[in-house]
Coordinates of N, CA and C in Angstrom, one line a residue:
M1 N -56.4 11.0 -2.6 CA -57.1 11.6 -3.7 C -56.3 12.7 -4.3
K2 N -55.6 13.5 -3.5 CA -54.8 14.6 -4.0 C -53.6 14.0 -4.8
D3 N -53.1 12.9 -4.3 CA -51.9 12.3 -5.1 C -52.3 11.9 -6.5
I4 N -53.5 11.3 -6.6 CA -54.0 10.9 -7.9 C -54.2 12.1 -8.8
L5 N -54.8 13.1 -8.3 CA -55.1 14.3 -9.0 C -53.7 15.0 -9.5
D6 N -52.8 15.0 -8.6 CA -51.4 15.6 -8.9 C -50.8 14.8 -10.0
T7 N -50.9 13.5 -9.9 CA -50.3 12.6 -10.9 C -51.0 12.8 -12.3
I8 N -52.3 12.9 -12.3 CA -53.0 13.1 -13.6 C -52.6 14.5 -14.2
I9 N -52.5 15.5 -13.4 CA -52.1 16.8 -13.9 C -50.6 16.8 -14.4
L10 N -49.8 16.1 -13.7 CA -48.4 16.0 -14.1 C -48.3 15.3 -15.5
V11 N -49.0 14.2 -15.6 CA -49.0 13.4 -16.9 C -49.5 14.3 -18.0
M12 N -50.6 15.0 -17.8 CA -51.2 15.9 -18.8 C -50.2 17.0 -19.2
F13 N -49.5 17.5 -18.2 CA -48.5 18.6 -18.5 C -47.3 18.0 -19.3
V14 N -46.9 16.8 -19.0 CA -45.8 16.2 -19.8 C -46.2 15.9 -21.2
I15 N -47.5 15.4 -21.4 CA -48.0 15.2 -22.7 C -48.1 16.5 -23.5
M16 N -48.5 17.6 -22.9 CA -48.6 18.8 -23.6 C -47.2 19.3 -24.0
V17 N -46.2 19.2 -23.1 CA -44.9 19.6 -23.5 C -44.3 18.8 -24.6
A18 N -44.6 17.5 -24.6 CA -44.1 16.6 -25.6 C -44.7 16.9 -27.0
M19 N -46.0 17.2 -27.0 CA -46.7 17.6 -28.2 C -46.2 18.9 -28.7
F20 N -45.9 19.8 -27.9 CA -45.3 21.1 -28.3 C -44.0 20.9 -29.0
I21 N -43.1 20.1 -28.3 CA -41.8 19.8 -28.9 C -41.9 19.1 -30.2
I22 N -42.8 18.1 -30.3 CA -42.9 17.4 -31.6 C -43.4 18.3 -32.7
N23 N -44.4 19.1 -32.4 CA -44.9 20.0 -33.4 C -43.9 21.1 -33.8
F24 N -43.1 21.6 -32.8 CA -42.1 22.6 -33.1 C -41.0 22.0 -34.0
N25 N -40.6 20.7 -33.7 CA -39.6 20.1 -34.6 C -40.1 19.9 -36.0
R26 N -41.4 19.4 -36.1 CA -42.0 19.2 -37.4 C -42.0 20.5 -38.2
Q27 N -42.3 21.6 -37.5 CA -42.4 22.9 -38.2 C -41.0 23.3 -38.7
Q28 N -40.0 23.1 -37.8 CA -38.6 23.5 -38.2 C -38.1 22.6 -39.3
I29 N -38.4 21.3 -39.3 CA -38.0 20.4 -40.4 C -38.6 20.9 -41.7
K30 N -39.9 21.3 -41.7 CA -40.6 21.7 -42.9 C -40.0 23.0 -43.4
K31 N -39.6 23.9 -42.5 CA -39.0 25.2 -42.9 C -37.7 24.9 -43.6
H32 N -36.9 24.1 -43.0 CA -35.6 23.8 -43.6 C -35.6 23.0 -44.9
T33 N -36.6 22.1 -45.0 CA -36.7 21.4 -46.3 C -37.2 22.3 -47.4
D34 N -38.2 23.3 -47.0 CA -38.6 24.2 -48.0 C -37.5 25.1 -48.5
K35 N -36.6 25.5 -47.5 CA -35.5 26.4 -47.9 C -34.5 25.7 -48.7
A36 N -34.3 24.4 -48.4 CA -33.3 23.6 -49.2 C -33.9 23.4 -50.7
E37 N -35.2 23.2 -50.8 CA -35.8 23.0 -52.1 C -35.7 24.3 -52.9
E38 N -35.9 25.5 -52.2 CA -35.8 26.8 -52.9 C -34.4 27.0 -53.4
N39 N -33.4 26.7 -52.5 CA -32.0 26.8 -52.9 C -31.6 25.9 -54.1
E40 N -32.2 24.7 -54.1 CA -32.0 23.8 -55.2 C -32.5 24.3 -56.5
R41 N -33.7 24.9 -56.4 CA -34.4 25.5 -57.6 C -33.5 26.7 -58.1
K42 N -33.0 27.5 -57.2 CA -32.2 28.6 -57.6 C -30.9 28.2 -58.3
N43 N -30.3 27.1 -57.7 CA -29.1 26.6 -58.3 C -29.3 25.9 -59.7
S44 N -30.5 25.3 -59.8 CA -30.7 24.6 -61.1 C -31.0 25.7 -62.2
T45 N -31.7 26.8 -61.8 CA -31.9 27.9 -62.8 C -30.6 28.6 -63.2
K46 N -29.7 28.7 -62.2 CA -28.4 29.3 -62.5 C -27.6 28.4 -63.4
D47 N -27.7 27.1 -63.2 CA -26.9 26.1 -64.1 C -27.4 26.2 -65.5
T48 N -28.8 26.3 -65.7 CA -29.3 26.4 -67.1 C -28.9 27.7 -67.7
I49 N -28.8 28.8 -66.9 CA -28.4 30.1 -67.4 C -27.0 30.1 -67.8
N50 N -26.1 29.5 -67.1 CA -24.7 29.4 -67.3 C -24.3 28.5 -68.5
E51 N -25.2 27.6 -68.9 CA -24.8 26.7 -70.0 C -25.0 27.3 -71.3

């Protein structure tokens, strides 16, 4: 019985860690895409000003 309980707890822990990593990666990707879009907008306004 203890072995089954330990296995269930271990599986739950692994799933929680995996979800944390997935969500953290998703957040970082969103942050970097937002930053890239912001830089692109700044560059496009500079190009129109320079013309």
